[in-house]
XYZ file of C-alpha atoms in Angstrom:
369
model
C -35.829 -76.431 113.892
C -37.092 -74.174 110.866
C -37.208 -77.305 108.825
C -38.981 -79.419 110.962
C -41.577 -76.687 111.725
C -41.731 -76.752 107.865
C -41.959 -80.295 107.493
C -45.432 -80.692 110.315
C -46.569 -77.585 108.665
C -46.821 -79.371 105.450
C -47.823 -82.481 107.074
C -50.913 -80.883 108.543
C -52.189 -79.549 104.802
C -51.422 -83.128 103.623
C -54.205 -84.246 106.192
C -56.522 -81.466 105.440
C -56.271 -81.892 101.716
C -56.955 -86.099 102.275
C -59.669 -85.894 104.694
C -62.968 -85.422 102.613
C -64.841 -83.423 105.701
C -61.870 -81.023 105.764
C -62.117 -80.474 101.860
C -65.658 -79.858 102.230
C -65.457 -77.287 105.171
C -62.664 -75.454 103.202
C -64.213 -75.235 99.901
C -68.270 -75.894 100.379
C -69.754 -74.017 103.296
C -67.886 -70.401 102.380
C -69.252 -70.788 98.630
C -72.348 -71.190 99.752
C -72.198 -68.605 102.356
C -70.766 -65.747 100.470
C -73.709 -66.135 97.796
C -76.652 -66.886 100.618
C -75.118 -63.554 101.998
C -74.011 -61.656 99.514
C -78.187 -62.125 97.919
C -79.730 -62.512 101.140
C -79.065 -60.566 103.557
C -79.671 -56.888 102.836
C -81.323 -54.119 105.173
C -83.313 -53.058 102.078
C -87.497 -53.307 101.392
C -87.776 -54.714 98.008
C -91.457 -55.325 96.534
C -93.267 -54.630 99.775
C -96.563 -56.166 99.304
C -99.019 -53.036 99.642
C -102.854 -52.575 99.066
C -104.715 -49.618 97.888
C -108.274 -48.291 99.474
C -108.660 -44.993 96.970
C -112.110 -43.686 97.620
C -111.000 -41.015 95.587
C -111.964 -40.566 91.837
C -109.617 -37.375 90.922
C -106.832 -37.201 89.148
C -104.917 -36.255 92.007
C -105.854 -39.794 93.615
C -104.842 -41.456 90.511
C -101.666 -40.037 89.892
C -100.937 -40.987 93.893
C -101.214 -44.314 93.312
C -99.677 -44.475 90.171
C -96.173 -43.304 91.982
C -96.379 -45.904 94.316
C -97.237 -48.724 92.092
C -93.916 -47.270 90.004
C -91.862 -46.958 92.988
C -89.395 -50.223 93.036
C -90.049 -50.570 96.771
C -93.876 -51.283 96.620
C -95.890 -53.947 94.933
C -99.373 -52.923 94.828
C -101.087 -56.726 95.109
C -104.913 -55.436 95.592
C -107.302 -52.330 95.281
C -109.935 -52.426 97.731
C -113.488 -51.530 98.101
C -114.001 -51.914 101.518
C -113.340 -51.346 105.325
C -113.933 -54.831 105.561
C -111.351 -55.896 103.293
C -108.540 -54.160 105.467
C -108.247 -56.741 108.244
C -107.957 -60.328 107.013
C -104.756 -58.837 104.702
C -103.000 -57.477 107.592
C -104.107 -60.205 109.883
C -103.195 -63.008 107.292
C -99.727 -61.279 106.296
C -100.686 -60.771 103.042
C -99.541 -57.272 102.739
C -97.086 -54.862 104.938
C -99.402 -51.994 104.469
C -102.404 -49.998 103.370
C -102.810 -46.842 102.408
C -106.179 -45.765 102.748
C -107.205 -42.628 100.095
C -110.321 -40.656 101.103
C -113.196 -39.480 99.130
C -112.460 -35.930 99.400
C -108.527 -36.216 98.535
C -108.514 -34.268 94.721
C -111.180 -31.886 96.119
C -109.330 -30.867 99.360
C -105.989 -30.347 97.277
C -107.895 -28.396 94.722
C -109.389 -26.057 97.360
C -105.685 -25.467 98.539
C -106.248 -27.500 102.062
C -104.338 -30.277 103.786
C -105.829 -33.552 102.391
C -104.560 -36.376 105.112
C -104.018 -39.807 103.715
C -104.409 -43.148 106.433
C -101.636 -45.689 106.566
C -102.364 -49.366 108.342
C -99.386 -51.176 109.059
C -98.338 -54.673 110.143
C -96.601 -53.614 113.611
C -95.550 -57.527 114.516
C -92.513 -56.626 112.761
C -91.605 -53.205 114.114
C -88.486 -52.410 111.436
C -89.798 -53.702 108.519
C -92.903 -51.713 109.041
C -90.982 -48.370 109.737
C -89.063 -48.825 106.929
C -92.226 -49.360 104.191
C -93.354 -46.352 106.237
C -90.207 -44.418 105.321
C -90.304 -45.238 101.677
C -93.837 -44.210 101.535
C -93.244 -41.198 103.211
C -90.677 -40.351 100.313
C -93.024 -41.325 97.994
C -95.859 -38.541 99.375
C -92.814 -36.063 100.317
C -91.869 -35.324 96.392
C -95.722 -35.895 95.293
C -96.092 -32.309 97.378
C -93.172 -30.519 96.327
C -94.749 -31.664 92.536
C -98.305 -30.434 93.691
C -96.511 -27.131 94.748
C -94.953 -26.429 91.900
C -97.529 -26.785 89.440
C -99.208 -24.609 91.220
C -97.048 -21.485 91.962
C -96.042 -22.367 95.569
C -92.824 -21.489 96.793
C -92.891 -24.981 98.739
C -92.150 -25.269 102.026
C -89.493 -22.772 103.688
C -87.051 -25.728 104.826
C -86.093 -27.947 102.178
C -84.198 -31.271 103.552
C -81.143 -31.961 100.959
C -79.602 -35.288 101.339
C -76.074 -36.684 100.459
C -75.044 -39.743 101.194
C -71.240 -40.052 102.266
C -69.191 -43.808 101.238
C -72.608 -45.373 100.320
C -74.081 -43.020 97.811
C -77.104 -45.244 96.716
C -77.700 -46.040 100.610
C -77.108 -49.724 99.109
C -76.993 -52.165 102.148
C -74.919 -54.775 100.457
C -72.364 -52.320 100.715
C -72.507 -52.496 104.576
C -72.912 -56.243 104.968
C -70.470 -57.960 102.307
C -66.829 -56.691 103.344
C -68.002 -57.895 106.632
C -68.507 -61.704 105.123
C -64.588 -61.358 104.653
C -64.087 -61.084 108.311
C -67.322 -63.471 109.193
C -66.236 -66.298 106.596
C -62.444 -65.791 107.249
C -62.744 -66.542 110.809
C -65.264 -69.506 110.839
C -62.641 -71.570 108.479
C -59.882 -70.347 110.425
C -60.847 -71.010 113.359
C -62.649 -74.849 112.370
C -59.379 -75.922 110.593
C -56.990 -74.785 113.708
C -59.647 -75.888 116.088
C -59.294 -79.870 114.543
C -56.045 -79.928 114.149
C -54.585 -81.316 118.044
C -57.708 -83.037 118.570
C -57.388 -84.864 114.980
C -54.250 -85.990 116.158
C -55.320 -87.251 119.959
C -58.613 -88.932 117.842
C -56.171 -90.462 114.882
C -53.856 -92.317 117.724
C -50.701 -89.622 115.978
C -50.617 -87.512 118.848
C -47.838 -89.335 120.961
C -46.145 -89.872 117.707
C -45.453 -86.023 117.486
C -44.596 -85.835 120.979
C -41.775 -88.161 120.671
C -40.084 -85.897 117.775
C -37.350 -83.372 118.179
C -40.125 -80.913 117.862
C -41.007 -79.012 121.429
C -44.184 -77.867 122.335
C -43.788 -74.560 121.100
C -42.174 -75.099 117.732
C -46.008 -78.238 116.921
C -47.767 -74.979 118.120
C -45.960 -72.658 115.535
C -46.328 -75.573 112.670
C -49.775 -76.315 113.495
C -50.970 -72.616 113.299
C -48.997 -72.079 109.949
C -51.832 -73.710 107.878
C -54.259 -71.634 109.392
C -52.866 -68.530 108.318
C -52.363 -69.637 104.996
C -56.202 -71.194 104.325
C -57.113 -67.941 106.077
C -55.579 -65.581 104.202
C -56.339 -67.620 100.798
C -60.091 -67.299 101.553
C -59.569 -63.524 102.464
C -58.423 -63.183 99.067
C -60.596 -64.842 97.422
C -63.754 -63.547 99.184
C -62.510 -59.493 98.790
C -61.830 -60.355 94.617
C -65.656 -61.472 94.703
C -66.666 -58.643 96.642
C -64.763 -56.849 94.401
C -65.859 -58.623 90.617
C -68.631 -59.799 91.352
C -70.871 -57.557 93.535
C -69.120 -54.527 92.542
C -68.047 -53.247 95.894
C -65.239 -50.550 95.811
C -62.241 -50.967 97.535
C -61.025 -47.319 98.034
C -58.539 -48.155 100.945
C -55.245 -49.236 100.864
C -54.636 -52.832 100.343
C -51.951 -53.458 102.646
C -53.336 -51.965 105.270
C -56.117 -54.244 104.840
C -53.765 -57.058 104.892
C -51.904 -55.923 107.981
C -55.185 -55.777 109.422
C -55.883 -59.561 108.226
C -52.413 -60.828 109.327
C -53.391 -59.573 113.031
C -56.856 -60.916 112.691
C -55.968 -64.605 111.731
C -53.200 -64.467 114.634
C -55.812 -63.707 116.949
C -58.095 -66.250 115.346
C -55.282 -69.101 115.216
C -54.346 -68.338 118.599
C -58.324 -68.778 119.859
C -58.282 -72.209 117.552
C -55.222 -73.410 119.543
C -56.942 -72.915 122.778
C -60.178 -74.896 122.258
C -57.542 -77.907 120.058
C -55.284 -78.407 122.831
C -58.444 -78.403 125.357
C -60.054 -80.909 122.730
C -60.142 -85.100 122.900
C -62.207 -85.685 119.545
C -62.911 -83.789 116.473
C -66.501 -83.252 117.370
C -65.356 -81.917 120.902
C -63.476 -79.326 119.038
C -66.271 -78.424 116.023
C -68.631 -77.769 118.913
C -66.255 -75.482 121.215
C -65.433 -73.239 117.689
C -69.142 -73.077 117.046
C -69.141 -71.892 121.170
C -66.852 -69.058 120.292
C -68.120 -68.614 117.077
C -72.044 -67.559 117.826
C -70.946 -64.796 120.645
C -68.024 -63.546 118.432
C -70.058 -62.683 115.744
C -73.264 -61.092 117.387
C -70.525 -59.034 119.635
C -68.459 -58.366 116.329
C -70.819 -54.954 115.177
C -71.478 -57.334 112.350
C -75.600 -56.618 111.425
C -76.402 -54.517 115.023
C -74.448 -51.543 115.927
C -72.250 -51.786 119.525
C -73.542 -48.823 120.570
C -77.167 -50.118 120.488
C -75.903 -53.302 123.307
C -76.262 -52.244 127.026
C -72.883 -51.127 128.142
C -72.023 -54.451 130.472
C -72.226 -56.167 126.796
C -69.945 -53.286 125.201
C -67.213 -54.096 127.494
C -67.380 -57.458 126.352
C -67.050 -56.653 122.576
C -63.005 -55.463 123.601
C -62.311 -59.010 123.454
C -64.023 -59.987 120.169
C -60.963 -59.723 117.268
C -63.459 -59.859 114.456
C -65.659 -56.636 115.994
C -61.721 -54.681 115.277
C -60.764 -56.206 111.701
C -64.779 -55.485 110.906
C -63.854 -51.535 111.383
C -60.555 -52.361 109.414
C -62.381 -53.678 106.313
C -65.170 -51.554 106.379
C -62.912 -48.301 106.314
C -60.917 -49.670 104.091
C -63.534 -50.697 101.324
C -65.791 -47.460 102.151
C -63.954 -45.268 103.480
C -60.386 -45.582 102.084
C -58.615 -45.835 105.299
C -55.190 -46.243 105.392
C -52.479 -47.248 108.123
C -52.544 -44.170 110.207
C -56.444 -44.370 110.469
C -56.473 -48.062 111.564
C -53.607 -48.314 113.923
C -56.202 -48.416 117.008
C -57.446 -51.485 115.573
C -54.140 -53.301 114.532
C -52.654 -53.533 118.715
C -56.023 -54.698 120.441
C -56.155 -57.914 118.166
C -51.762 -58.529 118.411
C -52.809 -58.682 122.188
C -55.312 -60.862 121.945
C -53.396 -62.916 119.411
C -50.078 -62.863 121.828
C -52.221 -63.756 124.906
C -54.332 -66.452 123.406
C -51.276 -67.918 121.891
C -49.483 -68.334 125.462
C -52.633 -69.909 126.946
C -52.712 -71.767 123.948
C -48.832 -73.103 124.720
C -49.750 -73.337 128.469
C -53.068 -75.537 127.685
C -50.948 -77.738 125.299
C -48.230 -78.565 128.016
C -50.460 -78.969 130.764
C -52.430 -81.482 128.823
C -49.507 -83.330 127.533
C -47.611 -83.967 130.500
């Protein structure tokens, strides 16, 4: 039995190897996803386009502006002259922001009184603005504590000190690339377990297997074998790029991550099974992974937090295996988590790996017979 499980095990990477469109979803689409993410996506404000309205002619003014147009965060595209010239660049979405500088700015700092400064901000886009806003309250936040100094204040009597814990440069990539091993892990996972009944049923092989020695349960077990293999292949590759290439640390310990992927491609395998055996054609079963695939991954914790979804969706996010290997490879790259740390995370995806599984087996008889 161990050899013939063996023997459609190999026969099923002999088909994905020959078929071009299996080739291409194995090799082409994570590529190009790991380097669209990887560059991307990020949570950071680079070069926020920014315009200047300084009515001001101190130095104080000058030296303002001169931060902000050093800052890495801000790209200073036009100084104004105007009221009038405020509107059509917000309204256009030519810049983010304007900071508006008024006439008595140097004089009312001079005089040792609170000079205000006016910010205009693109609202359509609520985050983006509050984050520019952030950075340019940073920005004006160390300009004071540098006005205060040079002139003999003792600064304010609270003094915030920040430290940033696993993420010390507060560098977003951090956050979102260990995800992409989870993300990129499942989707060719779950596409090359997902074709590989219904390639049969489309091919005209499928009765052929069914009058083998194999049972039911032992073309299950072969069938899933390449699946954890391609799976666990990509893993690896995707974590040494993560890794080499984009510098992220893996402080954790590396079997635990690897426990935690072993349980997360059983769970994935056993989800492919389910929408193959439930599968007539190859497109039938692309389309039902995608199904699965666009609600796993906005329920997975992977770019909005859980805690943020109403607590109806919550519940739902128990039966989502990627939201549990996400915590797995995010402690483990971060936060060096090790076995002890994880072991909530390792049983909820064996269940749903040992429950899809049966279904799977139960879905594959009923549709046989």
């Amino acid at each position: 039995m161990l050899r013939h499980i063996l023997a459609l095990a190999l026969k099923e990477f002999l088909a994905l190897l020959r078929d071009p469109r299996s080739r291409f979803v194995l090799i082409g689409p994570p590529i190009m996803q790991l380097i669209i993410f990887g560059y991307a996506a990020s949570f950071d404000l680079d070069h926020v386009p920014v315009a200047i309205y300084n009515q001001d002619s101190g130095a104080a003014g000058r030296e303002l502006v001169s931060r902000i147009e050093g800052s890495p965060h801000f790209e200073v595209i036009s100084h104004l002259n105007h009221d009038a010239q405020i509107p059509p660049l917000v309204d256009n979405k030519e810049v983010l922001l304007v900071l508006h500088i008024g006439p008595r700015f140097s004089a009312h700092l001079g005089q040792g009184r609170t000079a205000a400064l006016q910010v205009i901000l693109d609202g359509r886009n609520s985050n983006t603005a509050l984050l520019a806003l952030n950075y340019l309250r940073s920005i004006v936040l160390d300009y004071n504590q540098h006005l205060a100094a040079n002139q003999g204040q003792t600064g304010p009597p609270v003094k915030l000190s920040m430290r940033a814990w696993y993420n010390e440069d507060l560098d977003s990539h951090w956050f979102i690339i260990p995800g992409i091993v989870g993300l990129l892990t499942l989707v060719v996972t779950l596409v090359v377990t997902a074709l590989s009944v219904a390639r049969e049923r489309e091919q005209g092989t499928f009765d052929q297997l069914l009058v083998t020695p194999l049972r039911p349960t032992a073309i299950l077990i072969g069938k899933s074998i390449p699946g954890l293999v391609i799976g666990i292949i990509e893993a690896t590759f995707i974590i040494v790029v993560a890794m080499l290439w984009f510098d992220i640390p893996l402080r954790g310990d590396v079997g635990a991550l690897y426990l935690g992927l072993l349980l997360f491609l059983f769970s994935a395998v056993g989800m492919g099974l389910m929408i193959s055996a439930i599968s007539v054609t190859q497109q039938q079963a692309v389309l039902g992974a995608f199904l699965f695939l666009v609600p796993a991954v906005i329920l997975s914790g992977f770019a909005t937090p859980i805690a943020n979804m109403p607590e109806a969706v919550q519940y739902l996010t128990y039966l989502d295996p990627l939201r549990y290997f996400l915590v797995i490879v995010r402690g483990v790259f971060l936060e060096g988590d090790g076995y002890a740390l994880l072991m909530d995370q390792y049983w909820p995806m064996a269940i749903i790996g040992v429950v899809s599984l049966v279904a799977a087996g139960w879905l594959f008889r009923h549709r046989m017979y």
